[in-house]
Amino acid sequence: YAWGASLKGDAALAGLTTDVDVPFSDVLDHLDFVLMGNIEITNGLWGVYFDAQHVRTSQDEEVASHEIELGITTTTLAAGAFFRVYEQELGGQTVFGAPRRFALEPTAGVRWTRLKAEPSIAGLSTEKSADWTDPFVGLRLNADLTDRWNLFAEADVGGFDVGSKVSVNAQAYLGYRTEMFGKPTILRAGYRLLYQDYEGDDFTGNRFRWDVSQHGPVV
């Protein structure tokens, strides 16, 4: 999938606090590499999933007449399980031949986040990073609106001061069933929000804080 995320919030590093306000267009201008994907395995009642995002950006800035190269890598890995606690048949079938259904699925898992910065100036470079792991619990909804159209939504809350103070993930997609290369396919478009409020010690002995929302359309 592709997530066109903008960033909004506050961050603190080395005793300095700054507003984070980065539109997706700026991220795209500095994008070097991106990999995003989701794998889900289910028997219809129980299921597990793995979600991964790896984004690298780079940019040049001039500070006190010196050019600084800055590379930033953000990696988020999530793994979870779900159970279909409620299901109701809606009548009729999908174009794939399965009964149309409405289903609710509680979910639980962990989400690992790593932020890595690689500044370089006058041939000298260094690498600093912060990472944390958030447990989360949530609920998934899956509804067949027609034989082709499907609604999928998920929301979870986590952190609980284990990793971050709090994290919130919410996403909703409208899907369309079709065939691609002779295989049953669901094309989806929607919107996603990931909010994380994390604090920890940085390499200067001050507090590092990442109180940021990532939000934007997904296809």
C-alpha atoms as one frame of an Amber mdcrd trajectory, in Angstrom:
protein
   0.000   0.000   0.000   0.941   3.673  -0.188   0.266   6.055   2.706   0.573
   9.773   1.895   1.172  10.856   5.488   1.698  14.391   6.746   3.210  15.013
  10.212   1.830  17.368  12.866   2.780  17.862  16.508   5.742  18.660  18.767
   9.223  17.201  19.189  12.058  17.820  21.673  15.746  16.967  21.298  18.933
  18.188  23.012  16.929  20.582  25.172  15.204  22.193  22.197  11.471  21.941
  21.467  10.011  22.566  18.031   6.711  22.360  16.205   6.442  19.520  13.715
   4.404  20.559  10.668   5.478  18.617   7.581   2.998  18.246   4.689   3.199
  15.124   2.548   4.450  17.185  -0.403   7.617  18.021   1.581   8.106  14.371
   2.530   7.756  13.398  -1.134  10.334  16.008  -2.215  12.971  14.471   0.082
  11.972  10.809  -0.284  14.807   8.337  -0.989  13.145   4.986  -0.305   9.857
   3.632   0.972   8.470   0.158   1.632   4.994  -0.493   3.046   3.010  -3.711
   3.254   0.564  -5.826   5.210   0.215  -9.614   5.443  -2.805 -11.317   7.037
  -3.485 -15.012   7.624  -6.888 -16.204   8.845  -9.111 -19.264   8.973 -12.215
 -17.049   9.153 -12.446 -17.152  12.964  -8.906 -16.480  14.231  -6.227 -14.549
  12.429  -2.804 -12.902  12.665  -1.301 -10.002  10.738   1.998  -8.184  10.228
   2.302  -4.579   9.068   5.541  -2.814   8.092   6.583   0.690   7.029  10.141
   1.803   6.251  10.688   5.359   5.013  13.994   7.139   4.354  14.353  10.830
   3.517  17.390  13.068   3.048  17.941  16.794   2.732  20.663  19.455   2.792
  20.533  22.454   5.106  22.885  25.381   5.636  23.717  26.274   9.256  26.301
  28.977  10.117  27.700  28.856   6.551  28.182  25.088   6.785  26.197  22.620
   4.704  24.672  19.804   6.733  23.374  16.611   5.133  20.638  14.951   7.138
  19.204  11.498   6.555  16.132  10.392   8.533  14.825   6.824   8.608  11.500
   5.888  10.192  10.592   2.229  10.698   7.321   0.960  12.160   6.562  -2.753
  12.569   3.293  -4.063  14.008   2.148  -7.617  14.704  -1.218  -8.631  16.089
  -3.955 -11.227  16.338  -7.743 -10.991  16.088 -10.831 -13.083  16.852 -14.182
 -12.846  15.055 -16.430 -12.352  18.053 -19.585 -11.387  16.107 -20.780 -12.172
  12.607 -24.074 -11.633  10.800 -24.932 -12.665   7.266 -26.456  -9.819   5.252
 -28.039 -11.866   2.486 -26.764 -12.546  -0.992 -23.221 -13.236  -2.084 -20.149
 -11.264  -3.044 -18.817 -11.498  -6.603 -16.253 -13.957  -5.180 -19.076 -16.360
  -4.236 -18.906 -15.923  -0.445 -21.909 -14.852   1.683 -22.100 -11.122   2.410
 -21.233 -10.533   6.070 -20.906  -7.974   8.836 -18.205  -8.861  11.369 -16.557
  -7.439  14.502 -13.086  -8.572  15.550 -11.267  -7.538  18.757  -7.517  -7.307
  18.189  -4.342  -7.056  20.280  -0.663  -6.791  19.422   2.549  -4.771  19.616
   3.904  -1.897  17.512   7.655  -1.130  17.355   8.857   2.290  16.171  12.407
   3.443  15.415  13.524   6.945  14.430  17.103   7.253  13.154  18.944  10.455
  12.193  22.250  10.549  10.292  23.715  14.097  10.165  26.887  14.754   8.204
  29.004  17.930   8.033  32.454  18.559   6.517  32.976  14.860   5.928  32.127
  13.915   9.523  28.996  11.892  10.216  27.223  10.267  13.129  24.082   8.248
  13.792  21.554   8.680  16.599  18.306   6.783  17.103  15.378   6.228  19.432
  13.052   3.224  19.496  10.148   2.010  21.583   7.531  -0.774  21.639   3.834
  -0.185  22.321   1.314  -2.906  23.200  -2.159  -2.137  21.844  -5.767  -3.346
  21.934  -8.486  -2.475  19.465 -11.432  -3.440  17.298 -11.799  -4.219  13.586
 -14.996  -3.921  11.529 -15.639  -5.605   8.188 -18.916  -5.079   6.281 -19.959
  -6.128   2.774 -22.043  -3.188   1.586 -22.921  -4.806  -1.781 -21.657  -7.757
  -3.784 -18.635  -5.620  -4.806 -18.267  -2.824  -2.236 -16.748  -3.476   1.185
 -16.059  -1.316   4.256 -13.099  -2.089   6.534 -12.211  -0.043   9.625  -9.851
  -0.503  12.546  -9.042   1.471  15.682  -6.650   0.670  18.505  -5.120   2.385
  21.509  -1.806   1.500  23.124   1.375   2.606  24.812   0.102   2.519  28.403
   3.505   3.937  29.541   5.164   0.673  28.492   6.716   2.382  25.452   4.975
   5.644  24.676   2.555   7.358  27.029  -0.240   6.763  24.559  -0.613   5.752
  20.936  -3.721   5.765  18.754  -4.145   4.109  15.368  -7.332   4.610  13.341
  -8.024   3.741   9.723 -11.001   3.184   7.429 -11.148   1.962   3.824 -13.745
   1.535   1.108 -12.933  -1.514  -1.005 -14.041  -2.660  -4.465 -13.935  -6.332
  -5.493 -12.653  -7.108  -8.964 -10.119  -9.311 -10.744  -6.527  -8.532 -11.626
  -4.416 -10.974 -13.644  -7.209 -13.522 -13.204  -7.065 -13.346  -9.375  -9.755
 -12.078  -6.941  -8.677  -8.605  -5.791  -9.973  -5.888  -3.490  -8.836  -2.357
  -4.354  -9.025  -0.097  -1.294  -8.804   3.628  -0.635  -9.181   5.366   2.707
  -7.567   7.412   5.453  -5.229   6.585   8.338  -4.103   8.321  11.536  -1.251
   7.223  13.796  -0.640   9.311  16.929   2.301   8.637  19.264   3.355  10.465
  22.443   6.752   9.101  23.492   9.379  10.452  25.901  12.857   9.140  26.655
  16.426  10.220  27.363  18.414  11.473  24.385  22.166  11.341  23.716  22.707
  14.733  25.422  21.114  13.718  28.714  18.026  15.809  27.963  14.555  14.522
  27.195  13.628  13.305  23.727   9.929  13.670  22.944   7.914  12.617  19.914
   4.348  13.898  20.280   3.317  13.629  16.650   0.357  12.577  14.495   0.889
  11.026  11.084  -2.227  11.240   8.937  -3.227  11.043   5.299  -4.868   9.036
   2.509  -4.027   5.398   1.806  -4.453   3.323  -1.363
